[in-house]
Short mmCIF file of C-alpha atoms in Angstrom, two decimals:
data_model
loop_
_atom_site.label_atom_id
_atom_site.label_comp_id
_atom_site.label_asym_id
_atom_site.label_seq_id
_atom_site.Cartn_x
_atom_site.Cartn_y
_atom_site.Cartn_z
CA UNK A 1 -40.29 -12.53 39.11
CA UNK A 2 -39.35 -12.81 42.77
CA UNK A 3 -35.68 -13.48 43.57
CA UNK A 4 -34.08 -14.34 47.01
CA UNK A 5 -30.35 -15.56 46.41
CA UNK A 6 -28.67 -15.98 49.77
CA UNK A 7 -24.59 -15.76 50.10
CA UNK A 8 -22.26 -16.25 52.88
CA UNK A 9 -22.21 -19.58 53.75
CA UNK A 10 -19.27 -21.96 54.95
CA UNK A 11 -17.01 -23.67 56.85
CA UNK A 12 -16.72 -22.03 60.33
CA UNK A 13 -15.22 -23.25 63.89
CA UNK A 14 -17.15 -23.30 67.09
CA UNK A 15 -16.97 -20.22 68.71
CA UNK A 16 -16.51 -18.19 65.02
CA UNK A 17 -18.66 -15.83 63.37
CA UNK A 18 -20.43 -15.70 59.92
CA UNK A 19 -22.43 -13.30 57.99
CA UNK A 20 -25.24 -14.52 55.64
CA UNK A 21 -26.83 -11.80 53.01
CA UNK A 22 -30.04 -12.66 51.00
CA UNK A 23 -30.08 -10.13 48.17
CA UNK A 24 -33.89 -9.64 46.84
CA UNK A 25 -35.37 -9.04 43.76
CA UNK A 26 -38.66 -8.41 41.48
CA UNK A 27 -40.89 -7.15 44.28
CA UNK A 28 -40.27 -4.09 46.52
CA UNK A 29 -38.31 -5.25 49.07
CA UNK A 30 -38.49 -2.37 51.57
CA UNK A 31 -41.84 -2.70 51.84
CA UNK A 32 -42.04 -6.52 53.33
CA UNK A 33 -40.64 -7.88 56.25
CA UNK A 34 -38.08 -10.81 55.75
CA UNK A 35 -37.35 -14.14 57.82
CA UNK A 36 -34.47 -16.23 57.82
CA UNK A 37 -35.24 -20.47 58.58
CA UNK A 38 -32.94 -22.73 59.32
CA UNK A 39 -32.73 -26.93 58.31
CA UNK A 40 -30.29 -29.13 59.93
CA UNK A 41 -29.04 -32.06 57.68
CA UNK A 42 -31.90 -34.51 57.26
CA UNK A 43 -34.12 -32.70 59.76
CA UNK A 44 -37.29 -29.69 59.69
CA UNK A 45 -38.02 -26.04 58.95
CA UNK A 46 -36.71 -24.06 61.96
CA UNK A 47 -37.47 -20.27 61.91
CA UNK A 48 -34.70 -17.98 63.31
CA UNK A 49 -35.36 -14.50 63.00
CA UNK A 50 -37.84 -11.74 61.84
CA UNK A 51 -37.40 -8.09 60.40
CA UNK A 52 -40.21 -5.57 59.85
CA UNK A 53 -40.11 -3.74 56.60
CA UNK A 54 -38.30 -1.25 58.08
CA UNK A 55 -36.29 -2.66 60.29
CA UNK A 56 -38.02 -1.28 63.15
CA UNK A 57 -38.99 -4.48 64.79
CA UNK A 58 -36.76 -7.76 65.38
CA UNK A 59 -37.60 -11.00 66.33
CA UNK A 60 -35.58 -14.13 67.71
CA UNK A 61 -36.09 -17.76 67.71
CA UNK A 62 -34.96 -18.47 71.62
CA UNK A 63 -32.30 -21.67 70.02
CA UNK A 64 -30.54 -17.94 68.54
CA UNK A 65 -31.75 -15.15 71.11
CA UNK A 66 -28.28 -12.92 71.88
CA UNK A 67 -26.22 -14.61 69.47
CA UNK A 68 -27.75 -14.17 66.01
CA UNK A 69 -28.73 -10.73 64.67
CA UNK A 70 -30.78 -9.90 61.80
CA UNK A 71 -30.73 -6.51 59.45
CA UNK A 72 -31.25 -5.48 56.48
CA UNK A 73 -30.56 -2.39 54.15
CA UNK A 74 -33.47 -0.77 52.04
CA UNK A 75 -31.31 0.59 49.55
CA UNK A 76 -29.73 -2.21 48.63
CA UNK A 77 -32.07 -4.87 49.05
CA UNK A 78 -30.59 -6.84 50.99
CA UNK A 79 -31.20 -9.04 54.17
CA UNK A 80 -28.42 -9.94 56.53
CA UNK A 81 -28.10 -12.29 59.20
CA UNK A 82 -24.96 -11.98 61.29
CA UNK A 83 -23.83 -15.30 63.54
CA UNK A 84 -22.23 -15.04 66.23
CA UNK A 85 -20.94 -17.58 68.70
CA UNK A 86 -21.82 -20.61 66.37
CA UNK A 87 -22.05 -23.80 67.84
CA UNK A 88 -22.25 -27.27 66.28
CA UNK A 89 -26.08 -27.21 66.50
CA UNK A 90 -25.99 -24.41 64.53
CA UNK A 91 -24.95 -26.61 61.43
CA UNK A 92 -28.33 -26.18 58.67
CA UNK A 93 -28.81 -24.53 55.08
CA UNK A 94 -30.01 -21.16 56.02
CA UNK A 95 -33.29 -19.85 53.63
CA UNK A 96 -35.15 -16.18 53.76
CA UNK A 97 -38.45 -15.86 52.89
CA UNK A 98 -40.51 -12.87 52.40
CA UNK A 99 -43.06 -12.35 54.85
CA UNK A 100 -46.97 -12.44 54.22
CA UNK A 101 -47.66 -13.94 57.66
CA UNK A 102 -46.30 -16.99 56.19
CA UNK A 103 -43.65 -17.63 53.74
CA UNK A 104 -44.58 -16.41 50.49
CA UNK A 105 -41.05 -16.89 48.73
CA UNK A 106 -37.71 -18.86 49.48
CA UNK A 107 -34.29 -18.43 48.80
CA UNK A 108 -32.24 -21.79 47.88
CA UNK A 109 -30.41 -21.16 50.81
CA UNK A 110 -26.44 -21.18 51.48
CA UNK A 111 -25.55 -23.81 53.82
CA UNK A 112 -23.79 -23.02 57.19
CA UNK A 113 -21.51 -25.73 58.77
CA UNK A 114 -19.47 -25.70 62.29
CA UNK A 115 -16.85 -27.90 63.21
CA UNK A 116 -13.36 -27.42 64.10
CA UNK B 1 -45.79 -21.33 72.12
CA UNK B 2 -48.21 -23.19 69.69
CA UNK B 3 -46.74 -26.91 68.54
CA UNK B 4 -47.88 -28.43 65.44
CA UNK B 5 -47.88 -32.15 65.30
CA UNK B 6 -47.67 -34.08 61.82
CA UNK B 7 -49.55 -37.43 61.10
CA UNK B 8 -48.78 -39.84 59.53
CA UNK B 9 -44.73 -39.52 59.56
CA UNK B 10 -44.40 -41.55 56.34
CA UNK B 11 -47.34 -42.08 53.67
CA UNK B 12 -46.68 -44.74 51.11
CA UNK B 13 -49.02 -44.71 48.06
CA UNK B 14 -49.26 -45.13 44.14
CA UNK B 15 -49.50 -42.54 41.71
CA UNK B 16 -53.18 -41.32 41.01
CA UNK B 17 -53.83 -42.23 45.01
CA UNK B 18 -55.34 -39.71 46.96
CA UNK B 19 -53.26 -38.72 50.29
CA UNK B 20 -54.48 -36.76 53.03
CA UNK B 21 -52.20 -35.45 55.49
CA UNK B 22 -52.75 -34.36 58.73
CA UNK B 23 -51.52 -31.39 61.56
CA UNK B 24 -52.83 -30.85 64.78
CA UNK B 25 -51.98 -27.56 66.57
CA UNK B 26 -51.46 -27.47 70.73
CA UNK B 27 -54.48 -24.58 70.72
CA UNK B 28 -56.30 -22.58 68.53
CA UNK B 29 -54.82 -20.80 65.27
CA UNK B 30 -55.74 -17.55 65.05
CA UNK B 31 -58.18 -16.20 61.83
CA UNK B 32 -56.99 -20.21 60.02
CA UNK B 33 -53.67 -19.03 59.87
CA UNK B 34 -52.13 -22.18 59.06
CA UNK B 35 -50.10 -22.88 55.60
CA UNK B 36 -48.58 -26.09 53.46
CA UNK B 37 -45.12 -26.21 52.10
CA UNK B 38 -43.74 -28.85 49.81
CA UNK B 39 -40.39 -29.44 49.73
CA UNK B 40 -38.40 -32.08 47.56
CA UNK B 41 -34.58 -33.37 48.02
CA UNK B 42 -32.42 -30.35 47.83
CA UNK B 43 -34.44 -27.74 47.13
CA UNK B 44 -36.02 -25.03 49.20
CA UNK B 45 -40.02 -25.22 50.46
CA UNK B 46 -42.70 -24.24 48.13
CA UNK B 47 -45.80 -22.24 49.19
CA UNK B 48 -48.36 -24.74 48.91
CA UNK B 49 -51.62 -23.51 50.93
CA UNK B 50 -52.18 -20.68 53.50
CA UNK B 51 -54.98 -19.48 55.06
CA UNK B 52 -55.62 -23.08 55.71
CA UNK B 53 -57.74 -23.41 52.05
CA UNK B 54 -56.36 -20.73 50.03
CA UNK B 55 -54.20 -22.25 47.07
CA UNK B 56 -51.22 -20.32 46.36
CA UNK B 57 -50.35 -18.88 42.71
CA UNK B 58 -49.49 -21.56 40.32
CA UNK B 59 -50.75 -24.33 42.53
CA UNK B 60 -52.66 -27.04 40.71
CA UNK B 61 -55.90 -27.53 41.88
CA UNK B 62 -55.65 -31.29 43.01
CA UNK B 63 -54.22 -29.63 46.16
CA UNK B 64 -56.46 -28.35 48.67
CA UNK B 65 -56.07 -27.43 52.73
CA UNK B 66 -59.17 -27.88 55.25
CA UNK B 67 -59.45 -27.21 59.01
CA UNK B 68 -61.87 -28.43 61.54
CA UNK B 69 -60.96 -26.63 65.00
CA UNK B 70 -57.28 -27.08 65.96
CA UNK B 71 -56.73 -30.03 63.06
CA UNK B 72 -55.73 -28.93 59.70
CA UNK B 73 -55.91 -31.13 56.73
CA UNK B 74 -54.01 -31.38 53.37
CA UNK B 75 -55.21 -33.15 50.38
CA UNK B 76 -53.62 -34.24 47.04
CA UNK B 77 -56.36 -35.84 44.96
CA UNK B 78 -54.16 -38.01 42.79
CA UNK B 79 -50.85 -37.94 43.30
CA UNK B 80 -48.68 -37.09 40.16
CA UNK B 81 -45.02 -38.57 40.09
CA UNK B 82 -43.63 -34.53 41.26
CA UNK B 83 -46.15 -34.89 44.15
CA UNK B 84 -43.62 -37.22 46.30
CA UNK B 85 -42.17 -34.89 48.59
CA UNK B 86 -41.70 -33.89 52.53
CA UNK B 87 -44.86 -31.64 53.35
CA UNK B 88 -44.77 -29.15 56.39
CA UNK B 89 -47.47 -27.19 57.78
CA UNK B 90 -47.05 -23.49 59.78
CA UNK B 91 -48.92 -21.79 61.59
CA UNK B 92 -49.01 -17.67 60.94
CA UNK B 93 -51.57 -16.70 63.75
CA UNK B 94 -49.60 -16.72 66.75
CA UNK B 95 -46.58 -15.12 66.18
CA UNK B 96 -43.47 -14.96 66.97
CA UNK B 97 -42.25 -18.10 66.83
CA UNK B 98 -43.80 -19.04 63.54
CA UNK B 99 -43.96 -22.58 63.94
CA UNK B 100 -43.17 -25.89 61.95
CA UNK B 101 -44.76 -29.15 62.03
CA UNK B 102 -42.07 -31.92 61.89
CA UNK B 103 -43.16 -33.23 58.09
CA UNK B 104 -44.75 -36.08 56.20
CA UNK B 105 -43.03 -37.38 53.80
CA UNK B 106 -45.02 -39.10 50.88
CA UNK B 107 -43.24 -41.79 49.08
CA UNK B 108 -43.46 -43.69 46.45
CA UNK B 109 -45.26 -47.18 47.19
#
């Protein structure tokens, strides 16, 4: 069956840098485009970012525009998010989903948290 | 930018109560392209509904999604002890941003 397992998560100071993976499994990942969503502590679904099955197209929630960037690797089935410049807002357990237009599968998501 | 507002906020009932929740979009959705998610304490959103009335797999029937112009329904028949739960709707029309409603959470009465 369909597997998202995301990785990466943890303790990071304002300012720092992270890198998230979401490794995929039991569908054919290079043929769907992927998401990452974000939820603060106690709040809603946020979406971040967007990947076309091919990486050929990128999208950016504006909250992440220029300081979040979003990849992924075919061969090894695998989603990244990279995060850059983190700031305290940027504090949430970070899912990806598979894309059918809308979320068709979740990760359990690795949680992300910034404070110095 | 097309916002999704969530009614009510909280919804207390009793098991085997129906509840209907409610999400009203800023404009038209494109093609219905509105879905549910269900999500419990500590665990990630489920794939409810999309399409606005299209049950997704595994989804018990006492579940069911209904639009009428820009306001989007979601109805549990009788609610069954695992039905308590935050519920978010999305719209998939308009895109990018997908888009979030801010959840209804249905609670135990």
């Amino acid at each position: 069956q369909v597997q998202l397992v995301e990785s990466g998560g943890g303790v990071v100071q304002p300012g720092g840098s992270l890198r998230l993976s979401c490794a995929a499994s039991g569908f054919t990942f290079s043929t769907y485009g992927m998401h990452w969503v974000r939820q603060a502590p106690g709040k809603g679904l946020e979406w971040v970012a967007f990947i076309r099955y091919d990486g050929g197209n990128k999208n950016y929630a504006d909250s992440v525009q220029g300081r979040f960037t979003v990849s992924r690797d075919n061969s090894k089935s695998t989603l990244y998010l990279q995060l850059d410049s983190l700031r305290a807002e940027d504090t949430a357990v970070y899912y990806c989903a598979n894309h059918q237009g809308y979320f068709q599968h979740w990760g359990q998501g690795t949680l992300v948290i910034v404070s110095s | 930018e097309i916002v999704l507002t969530q009614s009510p906020g909280t919804l207390s009932l009793s098991p085997g109560e129906r509840a209907t929740l409610s999400c009203r979009a800023s404009q038209s959705v494109s093609s219905s392209y509105l879905a549910w998610y269900q999500q419990k304490p500590g665990q990630a959103p489920r794939l409810l509904i999309y399409g606005a009335s299209s049950r997704a797999t595994g989804i018990p029937d006492r579940f069911s999604g209904s639009e009428s112009g820009t306001d989007f329904t979601l109805t549990i028949s009788r609610l069954e002890p695992e039905d308590f739960a935050v519920y978010y709707c999305q719209q998939h029309g308009s895109t990018p941003p997908w888009t979030f409603g801010q959840g209804t959470k249905v609670e135990i009465k």
